[in-house]
CSV table of C-alpha atoms and ligand atoms in Angstrom, one decimal:
chain,number,residue,atom,x,y,z
A,752,MET,CA,240.6,42.6,129.4
A,753,LYS,CA,241.1,42.1,125.6
A,754,VAL,CA,243.9,44.1,124.0
A,755,ASP,CA,244.5,43.5,120.1
A,756,GLY,CA,242.5,40.4,120.5
A,757,LYS,CA,244.4,39.1,123.2
A,758,ASP,CA,243.3,38.4,126.9
A,759,LEU,CA,245.3,40.3,129.3
A,760,ARG,CA,245.7,41.3,132.7
A,761,PRO,CA,248.7,43.7,134.1
A,762,ILE,CA,250.1,41.0,136.5
A,763,TRP,CA,250.0,37.1,136.1
A,764,PRO,CA,252.1,34.2,137.8
A,765,HIS,CA,254.5,32.7,135.7
A,766,GLU,CA,254.1,28.7,135.0
A,767,ASP,CA,257.4,28.0,136.7
A,768,GLN,CA,255.7,29.1,139.8
A,769,VAL,CA,258.6,31.2,141.1
A,770,THR,CA,258.1,34.4,138.9
A,771,VAL,CA,255.4,36.8,138.7
A,772,GLN,CA,255.1,39.0,135.4
A,773,VAL,CA,253.9,42.3,135.0
A,774,ILE,CA,253.3,44.8,132.5
A,775,ASP,CA,255.7,47.7,132.7
A,776,GLN,CA,253.3,50.6,133.0
A,777,ARG,CA,256.2,53.1,132.7
A,778,ARG,CA,256.9,52.5,129.1
A,779,LEU,CA,253.0,52.4,127.9
A,780,PRO,CA,251.5,53.6,125.6
A,781,HIS,CA,254.5,53.8,123.1
A,782,GLU,CA,256.1,50.5,124.3
A,783,PHE,CA,254.6,47.3,125.7
A,784,VAL,CA,257.2,45.5,127.9
A,785,VAL,CA,256.7,42.7,130.3
A,786,LEU,CA,258.8,42.6,133.5
A,787,ASP,CA,259.8,39.6,135.8
A,788,ILE,CA,259.3,39.9,139.7
A,789,ASN,CA,261.5,37.2,141.1
A,790,SER,CA,262.1,38.6,144.6
A,791,VAL,CA,261.0,40.7,147.4
A,792,ASP,CA,263.4,43.6,146.2
A,793,ASP,CA,261.7,43.3,142.7
A,794,CYS,CA,258.2,43.5,144.2
A,795,ILE,CA,259.2,46.8,146.1
A,796,HIS,CA,261.2,48.5,143.2
A,797,ALA,CA,258.1,47.5,141.0
A,798,ILE,CA,255.7,49.5,143.5
A,799,GLU,CA,257.9,52.2,144.2
A,800,GLU,CA,259.0,53.1,140.8
A,801,MET,CA,255.3,52.5,139.4
A,802,VAL,CA,256.2,49.7,137.1
A,803,VAL,CA,252.7,48.7,138.7
A,804,ARG,CA,250.5,51.3,140.0
A,805,GLY,CA,246.7,51.8,140.8
A,806,ALA,CA,245.6,50.5,144.4
A,807,PRO,CA,244.2,47.2,143.6
A,808,LEU,CA,247.2,46.2,141.6
A,809,ILE,CA,249.5,47.4,144.2
A,810,GLY,CA,247.8,45.3,146.6
A,811,VAL,CA,247.9,42.1,144.4
A,812,THR,CA,251.5,42.9,143.4
A,813,ALA,CA,252.2,43.1,147.3
A,814,ALA,CA,250.4,39.8,147.9
A,815,TYR,CA,252.6,38.1,145.4
A,816,GLY,CA,255.6,39.7,147.0
A,817,VAL,CA,254.5,37.9,150.2
A,818,TYR,CA,254.5,34.8,148.5
A,819,LEU,CA,258.2,35.3,147.1
A,820,ALA,CA,259.1,36.2,150.7
A,821,ALA,CA,257.7,33.2,152.1
A,822,LEU,CA,259.6,31.4,149.2
A,823,THR,CA,262.9,32.7,150.0
A,824,ALA,CA,262.2,32.2,153.8
A,825,VAL,CA,262.6,28.5,153.4
A,826,SER,CA,266.3,28.6,152.9
A,827,GLN,CA,266.8,31.1,155.7
A,828,SER,CA,268.3,30.3,159.1
A,829,ASP,CA,265.2,32.0,161.1
A,830,PRO,CA,262.6,31.7,158.2
A,831,ASP,CA,259.9,33.1,160.5
A,832,VAL,CA,261.9,36.4,161.5
A,833,PHE,CA,262.9,36.5,157.9
A,834,PHE,CA,259.4,36.4,156.6
A,835,LYS,CA,257.9,39.1,159.2
A,836,LYS,CA,260.9,41.6,158.1
A,837,GLU,CA,260.1,41.0,154.5
A,838,CYS,CA,256.4,41.7,155.1
A,839,ARG,CA,257.2,44.9,156.7
A,840,ARG,CA,259.4,46.1,153.7
A,841,ILE,CA,256.9,45.6,151.2
A,842,LYS,CA,254.1,47.3,153.1
A,843,ALA,CA,256.6,50.4,153.2
A,844,ALA,CA,257.1,50.5,149.6
A,845,ARG,CA,254.2,53.4,149.2
A,846,PRO,CA,252.3,55.3,151.8
A,847,THR,CA,248.9,56.2,150.5
A,848,ALA,CA,247.1,53.1,149.0
A,849,VAL,CA,245.6,51.3,151.9
A,850,ASN,CA,245.6,47.9,149.4
A,851,LEU,CA,249.2,47.5,150.0
A,852,ALA,CA,248.8,46.9,153.8
A,853,TRP,CA,245.6,45.3,153.5
A,854,ALA,CA,246.9,42.7,151.1
A,855,VAL,CA,250.2,42.1,153.1
A,856,ASP,CA,248.3,41.6,156.3
A,857,ARG,CA,245.8,39.5,154.4
A,858,VAL,CA,248.5,36.9,153.1
A,859,ALA,CA,250.4,37.1,156.4
A,860,ARG,CA,247.2,36.3,158.4
A,861,ALA,CA,246.4,33.5,156.0
A,862,VAL,CA,249.5,31.6,156.8
A,863,GLU,CA,250.1,32.6,160.4
A,864,THR,CA,249.4,29.1,161.5
A,865,ALA,CA,251.7,27.2,159.1
A,866,VAL,CA,254.5,25.7,160.9
A,867,ASP,CA,256.5,24.4,157.8
A,868,PRO,CA,258.0,27.2,155.8
A,869,LYS,CA,257.2,25.1,152.4
A,870,TYR,CA,253.6,24.7,153.2
A,871,ARG,CA,253.4,28.5,154.5
A,872,ALA,CA,254.9,29.4,150.6
A,873,ARG,CA,252.3,27.3,149.1
A,874,GLN,CA,249.7,29.1,151.3
A,875,ALA,CA,250.9,32.2,150.7
A,876,ASN,CA,250.6,31.9,146.9
A,877,ALA,CA,246.9,30.7,146.8
A,878,GLU,CA,246.0,33.2,149.1
A,879,ALA,CA,247.5,35.9,146.6
A,880,GLU,CA,245.9,34.2,143.8
A,881,ARG,CA,242.4,34.4,145.7
A,882,ILE,CA,243.0,38.2,146.1
A,883,ALA,CA,243.7,38.6,142.6
A,884,GLU,CA,240.5,36.6,141.5
A,885,GLU,CA,238.4,38.6,143.8
A,886,GLU,CA,239.4,42.1,142.9
A,887,ALA,CA,238.9,41.0,139.5
A,888,ASP,CA,235.3,40.0,140.4
A,889,ASN,CA,235.0,43.3,142.4
A,890,CYS,CA,235.4,45.3,139.6
A,891,ARG,CA,233.0,43.1,137.3
A,892,LYS,CA,230.2,44.1,140.0
A,893,ILE,CA,231.2,47.6,140.3
A,894,GLY,CA,230.6,47.8,136.4
A,895,GLU,CA,227.3,46.2,136.9
A,896,HIS,CA,226.2,48.8,139.5
A,897,GLY,CA,227.8,51.6,138.0
A,898,VAL,CA,226.2,51.3,134.6
A,899,THR,CA,222.9,52.0,136.2
A,900,LEU,CA,223.9,55.6,136.6
A,901,ILE,CA,225.0,55.8,133.0
A,902,GLU,CA,221.6,54.3,132.0
A,903,THR,CA,220.0,57.0,134.2
A,904,VAL,CA,221.7,59.9,132.5
A,905,ARG,CA,221.1,58.3,129.1
A,906,GLU,CA,217.4,58.3,129.6
A,907,LYS,CA,217.4,61.7,130.6
A,908,LYS,CA,219.1,63.0,127.7
A,909,GLY,CA,217.0,60.9,125.3
A,910,GLY,CA,219.7,58.8,124.1
A,911,ALA,CA,222.4,61.3,123.5
A,912,PRO,CA,225.7,60.5,124.0
A,913,VAL,CA,226.6,60.7,127.8
A,914,ASN,CA,229.9,62.4,128.6
A,915,ILE,CA,231.8,61.2,131.6
A,916,LEU,CA,234.7,62.7,133.0
A,917,THR,CA,237.6,60.5,134.8
A,918,HIS,CA,240.9,61.5,136.4
A,919,CYS,CA,244.3,59.4,136.4
A,920,ASN,CA,243.9,55.7,135.7
A,921,ALA,CA,241.4,53.5,137.7
A,922,GLY,CA,241.1,51.3,134.7
A,923,TRP,CA,242.1,47.6,134.3
A,924,LEU,CA,245.8,48.4,134.3
A,925,ALA,CA,245.3,49.7,138.0
A,926,CYS,CA,243.3,46.7,139.0
A,927,ILE,CA,243.0,43.1,137.5
A,928,GLU,CA,240.0,43.3,135.3
A,929,CYS,CA,237.9,46.2,133.7
A,930,GLY,CA,239.1,48.7,136.4
A,931,THR,CA,237.0,50.4,138.9
A,932,ALA,CA,236.3,54.1,137.6
A,933,THR,CA,236.2,52.5,134.1
A,934,ALA,CA,234.1,49.4,134.8
A,935,PRO,CA,230.7,51.0,134.5
A,936,MET,CA,232.2,52.7,131.2
A,937,TYR,CA,233.1,49.2,129.8
A,938,MET,CA,229.9,47.7,130.6
A,939,ALA,CA,228.0,50.7,129.1
A,940,PHE,CA,229.7,50.3,125.8
A,941,GLU,CA,229.2,46.4,125.8
A,942,LYS,CA,225.5,47.4,126.2
A,943,GLY,CA,225.6,49.5,123.2
A,944,ILE,CA,225.1,52.8,125.2
A,945,ASP,CA,226.6,55.7,123.5
A,946,ILE,CA,229.3,57.3,125.8
A,947,HIS,CA,232.2,59.4,125.4
A,948,VAL,CA,235.1,59.9,128.1
A,949,TRP,CA,236.9,63.3,129.1
A,950,VAL,CA,240.3,61.7,130.3
A,951,ASP,CA,242.3,64.2,132.6
A,952,GLU,CA,246.0,64.1,131.3
A,953,THR,CA,246.7,63.9,135.2
A,954,ARG,CA,250.0,65.5,135.5
A,955,PRO,CA,253.0,65.0,136.4
A,956,LEU,CA,253.0,61.4,135.5
A,957,ASN,CA,250.2,61.4,132.9
A,958,GLN,CA,248.7,58.2,133.9
A,959,GLY,CA,245.4,59.7,132.2
A,960,ALA,CA,247.0,60.4,128.9
A,961,ARG,CA,249.1,57.5,128.6
A,962,LEU,CA,247.2,54.9,130.3
A,963,THR,CA,243.4,55.5,130.2
A,964,ALA,CA,243.7,57.0,126.7
A,965,TRP,CA,245.5,53.6,125.6
A,966,GLU,CA,242.9,51.4,127.4
A,967,LEU,CA,239.9,53.1,126.1
A,968,GLY,CA,241.4,53.3,122.6
A,969,LYS,CA,242.0,49.5,122.5
A,970,CYS,CA,238.5,49.0,123.5
A,971,GLY,CA,237.1,51.5,121.0
A,972,ILE,CA,235.5,53.7,123.5
A,973,ALA,CA,235.3,57.4,122.4
A,974,HIS,CA,237.5,59.5,124.5
A,975,THR,CA,239.3,62.9,124.1
A,976,VAL,CA,242.5,63.7,126.4
A,977,ILE,CA,242.2,67.2,128.3
A,978,THR,CA,244.3,69.2,130.5
A,979,ASP,CA,243.6,68.4,134.1
A,980,ASN,CA,242.7,72.5,134.6
A,981,ALA,CA,239.8,71.9,131.6
A,982,GLY,CA,237.3,70.1,133.6
A,983,GLY,CA,235.7,73.0,135.3
A,984,HIS,CA,235.2,74.9,131.9
A,985,LEU,CA,233.5,71.9,130.4
A,986,MET,CA,231.3,71.3,133.4
A,987,GLN,CA,230.1,75.0,133.4
A,988,HIS,CA,229.3,74.6,129.5
A,989,GLY,CA,227.2,71.1,130.3
A,990,MET,CA,229.6,69.1,128.6
A,991,VAL,CA,230.1,66.5,131.5
A,992,ASP,CA,227.2,64.5,132.8
A,993,LEU,CA,229.1,62.3,135.4
A,994,VAL,CA,232.5,62.3,137.0
A,995,ILE,CA,233.8,58.7,137.9
A,996,VAL,CA,237.1,58.6,139.6
A,997,GLY,CA,238.7,55.8,141.5
A,998,THR,CA,240.4,56.2,145.0
A,999,ASP,CA,243.6,55.1,146.9
A,1000,ARG,CA,242.1,55.0,150.5
A,1001,THR,CA,238.8,56.0,151.5
A,1002,THR,CA,237.8,56.5,155.4
A,1003,GLY,CA,235.1,54.4,156.8
A,1004,THR,CA,233.3,58.1,157.0
A,1005,GLY,CA,233.7,58.9,153.3
A,1006,ASP,CA,236.6,61.0,152.6
A,1007,VAL,CA,238.6,60.0,149.7
A,1008,ALA,CA,242.2,60.1,148.8
A,1009,ASN,CA,242.9,59.9,145.0
A,1010,LYS,CA,245.4,61.1,142.4
A,1011,ILE,CA,246.3,64.7,142.9
A,1012,GLY,CA,243.8,67.0,141.5
A,1013,THR,CA,240.8,64.9,142.3
A,1014,TYR,CA,239.8,67.2,144.9
A,1015,LEU,CA,239.5,70.2,142.4
A,1016,LYS,CA,237.5,68.2,140.3
A,1017,ALA,CA,235.0,67.5,142.8
A,1018,LEU,CA,234.8,71.0,143.8
A,1019,ALA,CA,234.1,72.3,140.1
A,1020,ALA,CA,231.2,69.0,140.0
A,1021,ARG,CA,229.6,70.5,143.1
A,1022,ASP,CA,229.5,74.0,141.8
A,1023,ASN,CA,228.1,72.8,138.6
A,1024,ASP,CA,225.8,70.1,139.8
A,1025,VAL,CA,227.7,67.5,138.2
A,1026,PRO,CA,227.5,64.1,140.1
A,1027,PHE,CA,230.7,62.9,141.4
A,1028,TYR,CA,231.0,59.3,142.0
A,1029,VAL,CA,234.2,57.3,143.5
A,1030,ALA,CA,234.1,53.7,142.4
A,1031,LEU,CA,236.0,51.4,144.9
A,1032,PRO,CA,236.2,47.8,146.0
A,1033,SER,CA,235.8,47.0,149.9
A,1034,SER,CA,239.7,46.7,149.9
A,1035,THR,CA,240.3,50.5,149.6
A,1036,PHE,CA,238.2,51.5,152.6
A,1037,ASP,CA,240.3,52.2,155.8
A,1038,TRP,CA,237.8,51.3,158.4
A,1039,ASP,CA,240.1,52.9,161.1
A,1040,LEU,CA,240.1,56.5,159.9
A,1041,THR,CA,237.5,59.2,160.6
A,1042,ASP,CA,239.2,62.1,158.9
A,1043,GLY,CA,240.5,62.0,155.6
A,1044,VAL,CA,242.3,65.1,155.5
A,1045,SER,CA,244.6,64.7,158.8
A,1046,GLN,CA,244.8,61.2,158.8
A,1047,ILE,CA,245.4,59.7,155.3
A,1048,PRO,CA,249.3,59.8,154.5
A,1049,ILE,CA,250.0,61.7,151.5
A,1050,GLU,CA,253.1,60.4,149.3
A,1051,LYS,CA,255.4,63.0,148.2
A,1052,ARG,CA,257.3,61.8,145.2
A,1053,ASP,CA,260.5,62.9,143.5
A,1054,PRO,CA,260.5,66.7,142.4
A,1055,ASP,CA,262.0,65.9,139.0
A,1056,GLU,CA,258.6,64.2,138.2
A,1057,VAL,CA,257.0,67.5,137.8
A,1058,ARG,CA,260.2,69.4,136.3
A,1059,ILE,CA,260.8,66.6,133.6
A,1060,VAL,CA,258.2,65.4,131.0
A,1061,GLU,CA,258.6,62.4,129.2
A,1062,GLY,CA,257.2,61.4,125.6
A,1063,ARG,CA,258.0,60.2,122.1
A,1064,ASP,CA,259.8,62.5,119.5
A,1065,ASN,CA,259.0,60.5,116.4
A,1066,SER,CA,260.3,56.9,117.4
A,1067,VAL,CA,262.4,58.3,120.2
A,1068,SER,CA,261.8,58.3,124.0
A,1069,ARG,CA,262.9,61.8,125.5
A,1070,ARG,CA,262.9,63.2,128.8
A,1071,VAL,CA,262.7,67.1,128.7
A,1072,LEU,CA,263.2,69.8,131.5
A,1073,VAL,CA,260.6,72.3,131.6
A,1074,PRO,CA,261.2,75.1,134.3
A,1075,PRO,CA,264.3,76.7,134.8
A,1076,ALA,CA,267.0,74.2,135.7
A,1077,ASP,CA,267.4,76.0,139.3
A,1078,SER,CA,263.8,76.3,140.2
A,1079,PRO,CA,262.6,74.0,142.9
A,1080,ALA,CA,259.4,71.7,142.5
A,1081,VAL,CA,257.3,69.9,144.9
A,1082,ASN,CA,255.4,66.8,144.2
A,1083,TYR,CA,252.4,65.8,146.3
A,1084,ALA,CA,250.8,62.7,144.5
A,1085,PHE,CA,247.3,62.6,146.1
A,1086,ASP,CA,244.8,64.6,147.7
A,1087,VAL,CA,241.6,64.1,149.8
A,1088,THR,CA,238.2,65.0,148.8
A,1089,PRO,CA,236.0,65.4,151.8
A,1090,ALA,CA,232.7,63.1,151.8
A,1091,ARG,CA,230.5,66.2,151.5
A,1092,LEU,CA,231.7,66.6,148.1
A,1093,VAL,CA,230.9,63.0,146.8
A,1094,THR,CA,227.6,62.2,145.6
A,1095,GLY,CA,228.2,58.4,146.1
A,1096,PHE,CA,230.2,55.5,146.2
A,1097,ILE,CA,230.1,52.5,143.6
A,1098,THR,CA,231.1,49.1,145.2
A,1099,GLU,CA,231.1,45.6,144.5
A,1100,ARG,CA,228.1,45.5,147.1
A,1101,GLY,CA,226.0,48.5,145.2
A,1102,ILE,CA,225.9,52.2,145.4
A,1103,CYS,CA,225.6,54.3,148.6
A,1104,ARG,CA,225.9,57.7,149.5
A,1105,ALA,CA,229.1,59.0,151.1
A,1106,THR,CA,228.0,58.9,154.8
A,1107,THR,CA,229.0,56.7,157.6
A,1108,GLU,CA,225.6,55.3,158.0
A,1109,ASP,CA,225.2,54.3,154.1
A,1110,ILE,CA,228.6,53.0,153.9
A,1111,ARG,CA,227.9,50.8,157.2
A,1112,ARG,CA,224.7,49.7,155.6
A,1113,LEU,CA,226.6,48.3,152.7
A,1114,PHE,CA,229.4,46.6,154.6
A,1115,PRO,CA,227.5,45.9,158.1
A,1116,GLU,CA,230.5,43.5,159.2
A,1117,LYS,CA,233.3,45.9,159.1
A,1118,ALA,CA,233.9,47.8,162.3
A,1119,THR,CA,233.1,51.4,161.6
A,1120,PRO,CA,235.1,53.9,163.6
A,1121,ASP,CA,233.4,56.2,166.2
A,1122,ILE,CA,233.3,59.9,165.0
A,1123,ALA,CA,235.0,62.3,167.5
B,1952,MRU,O1,250.0,57.0,141.8
B,1952,MRU,P1,249.2,55.9,141.1
B,1952,MRU,O2,249.2,56.0,139.7
B,1952,MRU,O3,249.2,54.8,141.5
B,1952,MRU,O4,247.7,56.5,141.6
B,1952,MRU,C1,246.6,55.8,141.0
B,1952,MRU,C2,245.4,56.5,141.2
B,1952,MRU,O5,245.3,57.6,141.9
B,1952,MRU,C3,244.1,55.9,140.9
B,1952,MRU,O6,242.8,56.5,140.8
B,1952,MRU,C4,243.7,54.9,142.3
B,1952,MRU,O7,244.9,54.0,142.6
B,1952,MRU,C5,242.3,54.2,141.8
B,1952,MRU,S1,243.1,52.8,141.1
B,1952,MRU,C6,241.6,51.9,140.7
């Protein structure tokens, strides 16, 4: 994506071939800082601390982490044992986004026949780059399919602006290019369709207010930041035509894990007959699971993320405690929206309803779990 006229991705390999560089998303929108990832520890730190975040980007970062593990393995006494142990450590960095384990397994599988550790490292690097390019391409295709939904609404409204609500950040910062949920928005904007995006602030870490608003603003897309609780009110008053969100893990039966609060948006959308779409690449489907609520692991993060709000006070960054100092807090990072509340999925292969049968029609080669 272009930011201030420059082509940018949230992750890229440095030309020295032993460093991966990422945009530090904790510092946006007020500071633009690039961090180096030189080791598996750096990679795990970046994922855990949400320097990088968003399911596809977590996957690509993990893939490069496997490359760094393969590189370090070259000088170890038992390279194979070391490499496998490092892959396991990367996989454990965050629990909910399935792209993490998917990407580690894919790179590990691609190099499993490599006997020479140096050759293994080269192969791992090539596979990580392939994953990054594929995810970029998936996002573009999601945009092409998803824009048809926006065009349909525009026709129904006789050309009046199309109001889209999104939650968290499923934009290019969370992916590689143009995002998942935002890809149809960028495409609509390019086609000259009048759109306006309601951006949920997305407490506690404000990925919507900080990241989605920044992204859309840099591209000139009209948007308004709202509190997480405003969506239902806007829907009741006809101010939302379409909801499009991303996901961290979606079962083969259509249950959707995404940033905490997504479920409440889906309930409000159903009550108000507002179409609720989930945009995702195939790497975010977990083909082994049949019931999202009971089977998808939900990350619990540091309660201080709820208790303390971060922001800018003139030009100074501040952390401010909100509740009484001795009030406990709990921080569930994701929730699960059952398939019955999802109007459809926008994938790189097209749009389908949120049913096992329809998902299977788009991805016939994937083993679909038997429903108990
Ligand atoms: O905790 P985060 O910021 O990693 O959560 C991100 C989300 O919930 C996104 O909506 C999801 O990963 C989809 S990204 C295309």
